[in-house]
Coordinates of C-alpha atoms in Angstrom, one line a residue:
M1 CA -15.7 17.6 40.1
H2 CA -18.0 16.3 37.4
S3 CA -16.7 18.9 34.9
A4 CA -13.2 17.6 35.3
F5 CA -14.3 14.0 34.8
D6 CA -16.3 15.0 31.8
A7 CA -13.1 16.2 30.1
I8 CA -11.9 12.6 30.1
P9 CA -12.6 11.1 26.7
E10 CA -13.1 7.6 28.1
G11 CA -16.1 6.5 30.2
F12 CA -15.0 6.7 33.9
A13 CA -16.9 5.5 37.0
V14 CA -16.2 4.4 40.6
Y15 CA -18.4 1.8 42.4
G16 CA -18.4 1.5 46.1
A17 CA -17.8 -1.8 48.1
D18 CA -21.6 -2.3 48.0
D19 CA -21.4 -2.0 44.1
R20 CA -23.3 1.3 44.0
L21 CA -22.3 4.1 41.7
Q22 CA -20.3 6.8 43.5
V23 CA -18.7 8.8 40.6
F24 CA -19.2 8.8 36.9
N25 CA -18.7 11.1 33.9
E26 CA -21.0 11.9 31.0
T27 CA -19.1 9.6 28.6
Y28 CA -19.8 6.7 30.8
A29 CA -23.5 7.3 30.8
N30 CA -23.5 7.9 27.0
I31 CA -21.8 4.6 26.3
F32 CA -24.7 2.8 28.0
K33 CA -27.1 5.2 26.2
N34 CA -28.6 5.5 29.7
E35 CA -27.7 9.1 30.7
K36 CA -31.1 9.8 32.1
N37 CA -31.3 6.8 34.4
I38 CA -27.7 6.4 35.5
K39 CA -27.6 8.2 38.8
L40 CA -25.4 8.1 41.9
G41 CA -26.4 5.2 44.1
I42 CA -27.6 2.9 41.3
T43 CA -26.1 -0.6 41.3
F44 CA -24.2 -2.1 38.4
E45 CA -26.8 -4.8 38.1
D46 CA -29.5 -2.2 37.7
I47 CA -27.5 -0.7 34.8
L48 CA -27.1 -4.1 33.1
R49 CA -30.8 -4.9 33.5
Y50 CA -31.8 -1.6 32.0
G51 CA -29.8 -2.4 28.9
L52 CA -30.9 -6.0 28.8
D53 CA -34.6 -4.9 28.8
R54 CA -33.9 -2.6 25.9
K55 CA -31.9 -5.3 24.0
Q56 CA -28.7 -3.2 23.9
Y57 CA -26.4 -6.2 24.3
D58 CA -25.3 -8.7 21.7
G59 CA -25.0 -12.5 22.5
V60 CA -27.3 -12.6 25.5
G61 CA -29.6 -15.3 24.2
E62 CA -33.3 -15.3 23.6
S63 CA -34.8 -17.1 26.6
Q64 CA -35.0 -15.6 30.1
K65 CA -32.8 -18.4 31.4
E66 CA -30.0 -17.5 28.9
Q67 CA -30.3 -13.9 29.8
E68 CA -30.1 -14.5 33.5
Q69 CA -27.0 -16.7 32.9
W70 CA -25.5 -13.9 30.8
L71 CA -26.3 -11.4 33.6
K72 CA -24.7 -13.6 36.2
Q73 CA -21.5 -13.9 34.1
Q74 CA -21.3 -10.1 33.7
L75 CA -21.6 -9.5 37.4
H76 CA -19.0 -12.1 38.2
E77 CA -16.5 -10.5 35.8
H78 CA -17.3 -7.0 37.2
K79 CA -16.8 -8.1 40.8
N80 CA -13.7 -10.2 40.0
P81 CA -11.9 -8.2 37.2
N82 CA -9.1 -10.0 35.4
G83 CA -7.8 -7.7 32.7
P84 CA -9.6 -5.8 29.9
L85 CA -12.6 -7.3 28.0
N86 CA -14.3 -6.3 24.7
R87 CA -18.1 -6.1 24.7
V88 CA -20.1 -6.0 21.5
L89 CA -23.4 -4.0 21.6
K90 CA -26.4 -4.7 19.5
D91 CA -25.9 -1.5 17.5
G92 CA -22.5 -2.8 16.4
R93 CA -20.3 -0.8 18.8
I94 CA -17.4 -2.5 20.4
I95 CA -16.6 -1.3 24.0
R96 CA -13.4 -2.1 25.8
V97 CA -14.1 -2.7 29.5
D98 CA -11.2 -2.2 31.9
E99 CA -11.9 -2.5 35.7
R100 CA -9.7 -2.6 38.7
K101 CA -10.6 -3.6 42.3
L102 CA -9.1 -1.2 45.0
D103 CA -8.0 -2.4 48.4
D104 CA -11.0 -0.8 50.1
G105 CA -13.4 -2.8 48.0
R106 CA -14.3 -0.1 45.5
T107 CA -14.2 -0.8 41.7
V108 CA -12.8 1.7 39.2
S109 CA -14.3 1.2 35.8
V110 CA -13.1 2.6 32.5
R111 CA -15.0 2.1 29.2
T112 CA -13.7 3.0 25.8
D113 CA -15.5 2.9 22.4
I114 CA -13.0 1.1 20.2
T115 CA -15.3 0.4 17.2
Q116 CA -13.4 2.6 14.7
L117 CA -10.0 1.3 15.9
V118 CA -11.1 -2.3 15.5
Q119 CA -12.6 -1.6 12.1
S120 CA -9.6 0.3 10.8
K121 CA -7.3 -2.5 12.1
S122 CA -9.4 -5.1 10.3
V123 CA -9.1 -3.1 7.1
A124 CA -5.3 -2.7 7.6
E125 CA -4.9 -6.4 8.3
S126 CA -6.9 -7.3 5.2
L127 CA -4.7 -4.9 3.1
C128 CA -1.6 -6.5 4.5
E129 CA -2.8 -9.9 3.6
V130 CA -3.2 -8.8 0.0
L131 CA 0.1 -6.9 -0.1
D132 CA 2.0 -9.9 1.3
N133 CA 1.1 -11.9 -1.9
I134 CA 2.3 -9.4 -4.5
A135 CA 5.8 -9.2 -6.0
A136 CA 6.3 -5.5 -5.6
P137 CA 8.0 -4.4 -2.3
V138 CA 5.6 -2.3 -0.1
I139 CA 6.2 -0.4 3.1
F140 CA 4.0 1.6 5.5
T141 CA 5.5 4.6 7.4
N142 CA 3.9 6.3 10.3
I143 CA 3.6 10.0 9.5
E144 CA 4.0 11.3 13.1
T145 CA 6.8 9.1 14.3
N146 CA 8.5 8.3 11.0
K147 CA 8.6 4.7 12.2
L148 CA 8.2 1.8 9.8
E149 CA 5.0 0.0 10.6
Y150 CA 4.8 -2.7 8.0
A151 CA 6.7 -4.3 5.1
N152 CA 5.4 -7.0 2.9
K153 CA 7.2 -10.3 2.3
A154 CA 8.9 -9.0 -0.9
L155 CA 10.5 -6.0 0.9
L156 CA 11.5 -8.0 3.9
K157 CA 13.2 -10.6 1.7
K158 CA 15.0 -7.9 -0.2
L159 CA 16.2 -6.1 2.9
Q160 CA 17.0 -9.4 4.8
Y161 CA 15.0 -8.4 7.9
T162 CA 12.3 -10.3 9.8
S163 CA 9.0 -8.6 10.4
E164 CA 9.9 -8.2 14.1
E165 CA 13.3 -6.6 13.4
F166 CA 11.7 -4.3 10.8
L167 CA 9.3 -2.8 13.3
N168 CA 12.2 -1.4 15.3
L169 CA 13.5 0.6 12.3
S170 CA 12.9 4.1 11.0
S171 CA 13.2 5.4 7.5
K172 CA 16.8 6.6 8.1
D173 CA 17.9 3.1 9.1
I174 CA 17.3 1.7 5.6
A175 CA 18.0 4.8 3.5
R176 CA 21.3 6.2 2.1
G177 CA 21.9 9.0 -0.3
I178 CA 19.3 11.3 1.3
E179 CA 19.7 13.4 4.4
P180 CA 17.2 13.0 7.3
H181 CA 15.7 16.4 6.9
K182 CA 15.0 15.6 3.2
I183 CA 13.3 12.4 4.3
R184 CA 11.1 14.5 6.6
A185 CA 10.4 17.0 3.8
F186 CA 9.4 14.2 1.4
I187 CA 7.0 12.8 4.0
Q188 CA 5.4 16.2 4.5
R189 CA 5.1 16.6 0.7
V190 CA 3.3 13.3 0.5
F191 CA 1.1 14.2 3.5
H192 CA 0.0 17.5 2.0
N193 CA -0.9 15.9 -1.3
P194 CA -3.2 13.0 -0.3
G195 CA -4.2 10.7 -3.0
T196 CA -1.3 11.8 -5.2
V197 CA 1.8 9.7 -5.8
Q198 CA 5.1 11.4 -4.9
Q199 CA 8.5 10.0 -6.0
V200 CA 12.0 10.1 -4.7
R201 CA 15.2 8.3 -5.5
I202 CA 17.2 6.8 -2.6
T203 CA 19.6 3.9 -1.9
H204 CA 18.2 1.1 0.3
V205 CA 20.6 -0.6 2.8
R206 CA 20.2 -4.3 3.5
K207 CA 20.8 -5.8 6.9
D208 CA 24.2 -7.1 5.8
G209 CA 25.2 -3.5 4.8
T210 CA 25.0 -4.0 1.0
T211 CA 22.9 -1.4 -1.0
Y212 CA 20.9 -1.0 -4.1
P213 CA 19.4 2.1 -5.8
C214 CA 15.6 2.4 -5.8
I215 CA 12.7 4.6 -6.6
V216 CA 10.2 5.2 -3.8
N217 CA 6.6 5.9 -5.0
S218 CA 4.6 7.1 -2.0
I219 CA 1.0 8.0 -1.4
C220 CA -0.8 9.2 1.8
E221 CA -3.9 7.7 3.2
V222 CA -7.0 9.8 2.4
G223 CA -9.3 10.8 5.3
D224 CA -9.9 13.2 8.2
N225 CA -6.9 11.9 10.2
P226 CA -4.4 10.1 7.9
K227 CA -1.9 8.1 9.9
R228 CA 0.4 6.4 7.4
I229 CA 2.1 6.6 4.0
I230 CA 2.1 3.7 1.7
S231 CA 5.2 3.3 -0.5
F232 CA 5.9 1.0 -3.5
I233 CA 9.6 0.3 -4.1
E234 CA 11.2 -0.1 -7.5
D235 CA 14.7 -1.7 -7.5
E236 CA 16.6 0.4 -10.1
S237 CA 19.5 -2.1 -10.1
I238 CA 17.3 -4.7 -11.7
E239 CA 16.1 -2.2 -14.3
M240 CA 19.7 -1.1 -15.0
Q241 CA 20.8 -4.7 -15.4
I242 CA 17.9 -5.3 -17.9
R243 CA 18.7 -2.1 -19.8
E244 CA 22.4 -3.1 -20.0
E245 CA 21.5 -6.6 -21.2
L246 CA 19.1 -5.2 -23.8
M247 CA 21.8 -2.7 -25.0
M248 CA 24.3 -5.5 -25.2
R249 CA 21.9 -7.7 -27.2
T250 CA 21.0 -4.8 -29.5
A251 CA 24.6 -4.1 -30.1
E252 CA 25.3 -7.8 -30.9
Q253 CA 22.3 -7.9 -33.3
E254 CA 23.4 -4.7 -35.0
T255 CA 26.9 -6.0 -35.4
L256 CA 25.6 -9.3 -36.8
I257 CA 23.3 -7.6 -39.2
H258 CA 26.0 -5.1 -40.4
N259 CA 28.3 -8.0 -41.2
L260 CA 25.8 -10.2 -43.0
L261 CA 26.6 -10.8 -46.6
G262 CA 23.3 -9.3 -47.9
F263 CA 21.4 -6.0 -48.2
I264 CA 19.4 -5.4 -45.1
T265 CA 17.1 -2.5 -44.4
H266 CA 14.3 -1.7 -41.9
A267 CA 11.7 0.8 -43.1
K268 CA 8.3 2.2 -42.2
P269 CA 5.3 1.5 -44.3
D270 CA 5.9 4.8 -46.2
T271 CA 9.4 3.4 -47.1
T272 CA 11.2 5.8 -44.7
I273 CA 14.5 4.0 -43.8
V274 CA 15.0 3.4 -40.0
F275 CA 18.1 1.2 -40.4
A276 CA 20.3 0.0 -43.2
N277 CA 23.4 -2.2 -43.0
E278 CA 26.7 -1.1 -44.3
L279 CA 26.6 -3.4 -47.3
Y280 CA 23.4 -1.9 -48.6
A281 CA 24.6 1.6 -47.9
N282 CA 28.0 1.0 -49.7
A283 CA 26.2 -0.4 -52.7
L284 CA 24.3 2.9 -53.0
G285 CA 27.4 4.9 -52.5
E286 CA 26.3 6.2 -49.1
T287 CA 26.8 5.6 -45.4
A288 CA 24.3 3.8 -43.2
E289 CA 23.8 7.0 -41.1
A290 CA 23.1 9.1 -44.2
L291 CA 20.3 6.7 -45.4
E292 CA 18.3 6.9 -42.1
G293 CA 15.2 9.1 -42.6
R294 CA 15.3 8.9 -46.4
K295 CA 12.8 6.8 -48.4
F296 CA 14.2 3.7 -50.0
Q297 CA 11.9 4.3 -53.1
E298 CA 14.4 7.0 -54.0
F299 CA 16.8 4.2 -54.9
I300 CA 14.4 2.1 -57.0
P301 CA 14.3 2.8 -60.8
D302 CA 11.0 4.4 -61.8
E303 CA 10.0 1.4 -64.0
D304 CA 10.4 -1.0 -61.0
L305 CA 8.8 1.2 -58.3
S306 CA 5.1 0.3 -58.9
I307 CA 5.9 -3.4 -58.6
V308 CA 7.8 -2.9 -55.3
L309 CA 5.1 -0.7 -53.8
E310 CA 2.3 -3.1 -54.8
G311 CA 4.2 -6.0 -53.3
I312 CA 4.6 -4.1 -50.0
A313 CA 0.9 -3.2 -49.9
Q314 CA 0.1 -7.0 -50.1
L315 CA 2.0 -7.8 -46.9
T316 CA -0.2 -8.9 -43.9
P317 CA 0.4 -10.5 -40.5
D318 CA -0.7 -13.8 -42.1
E319 CA 1.5 -13.3 -45.2
P320 CA 4.4 -11.3 -43.8
T321 CA 7.0 -12.2 -46.4
L322 CA 7.4 -11.5 -50.1
T323 CA 10.3 -12.4 -52.5
F324 CA 11.0 -10.6 -55.7
E325 CA 14.0 -9.2 -57.7
Q326 CA 14.6 -5.5 -58.1
R327 CA 17.3 -3.2 -59.4
L328 CA 18.9 -0.4 -57.3
K329 CA 19.6 3.2 -58.4
V330 CA 22.9 4.3 -56.9
I331 CA 23.9 7.9 -56.0
D332 CA 25.6 8.6 -59.3
G333 CA 22.4 7.6 -61.2
S334 CA 23.6 4.3 -62.5
I335 CA 21.5 1.1 -62.1

């Protein structure tokens, strides 16, 4: 009988109507750190007093009166259970106490050490508070269930869901352009490469059915038993819009520069031409494309070259401009 109970990971015990211990497993005794003294027939009050004498409990007070009051409260809750309670021990452990009264007067008691669960939850809650205040959309995915556990405010706003609605979704509910088995394969790739960012391109679906292309950058928790994947989402539609605007502005600027009534070139410090407008190129008898990569000093008469190069060498961030006259040497050799 005891070997079967010992296989239960939680602490388990049964007290008779007279509040004496009838059945218990090894975990129950270990939680109290009283395995040598917890025996069949001992009362729950005796167990509490044993721990009280050895200062195992937190928040019991210093005076004998305070401790007796604490003891009285514990006995009352034990004899009149009303849902689960959390007890903090002196060594920092947090024990969940769940007791039920049977019709015949006996009490079934279950105790679970939830210290790591509470600590990990606190860390996760702290992380969520930080992530809620950043602009980048973030999402947590449960590895085992593929359920979405968390989205920060930025992602919820983009997908148009409330946090409550979001928790009922899975990855496939917000993804397009990638088959479910490929989503699972991606999650496994992230899981088997902890601490390393993995990337995939998908299309996100908003609540109203509209979509946008995005890049998902995912990393798995590191530890003995990782539970979730953390993903940072990049909205490619915004980047595409920015690139299109930049390309448009660049094209407009190039058109303006090409049509200016003046010679315009852009060159590196060694005089290698990066850009030349058509007016400058035509004056030299070349095309603008043919001038790119050549050095503009080729087109300066030898007697003027030292003056131009010395002038360029004098340019600084504080004195970025210089004005002087120079002659040009065209392709046919004329000046």
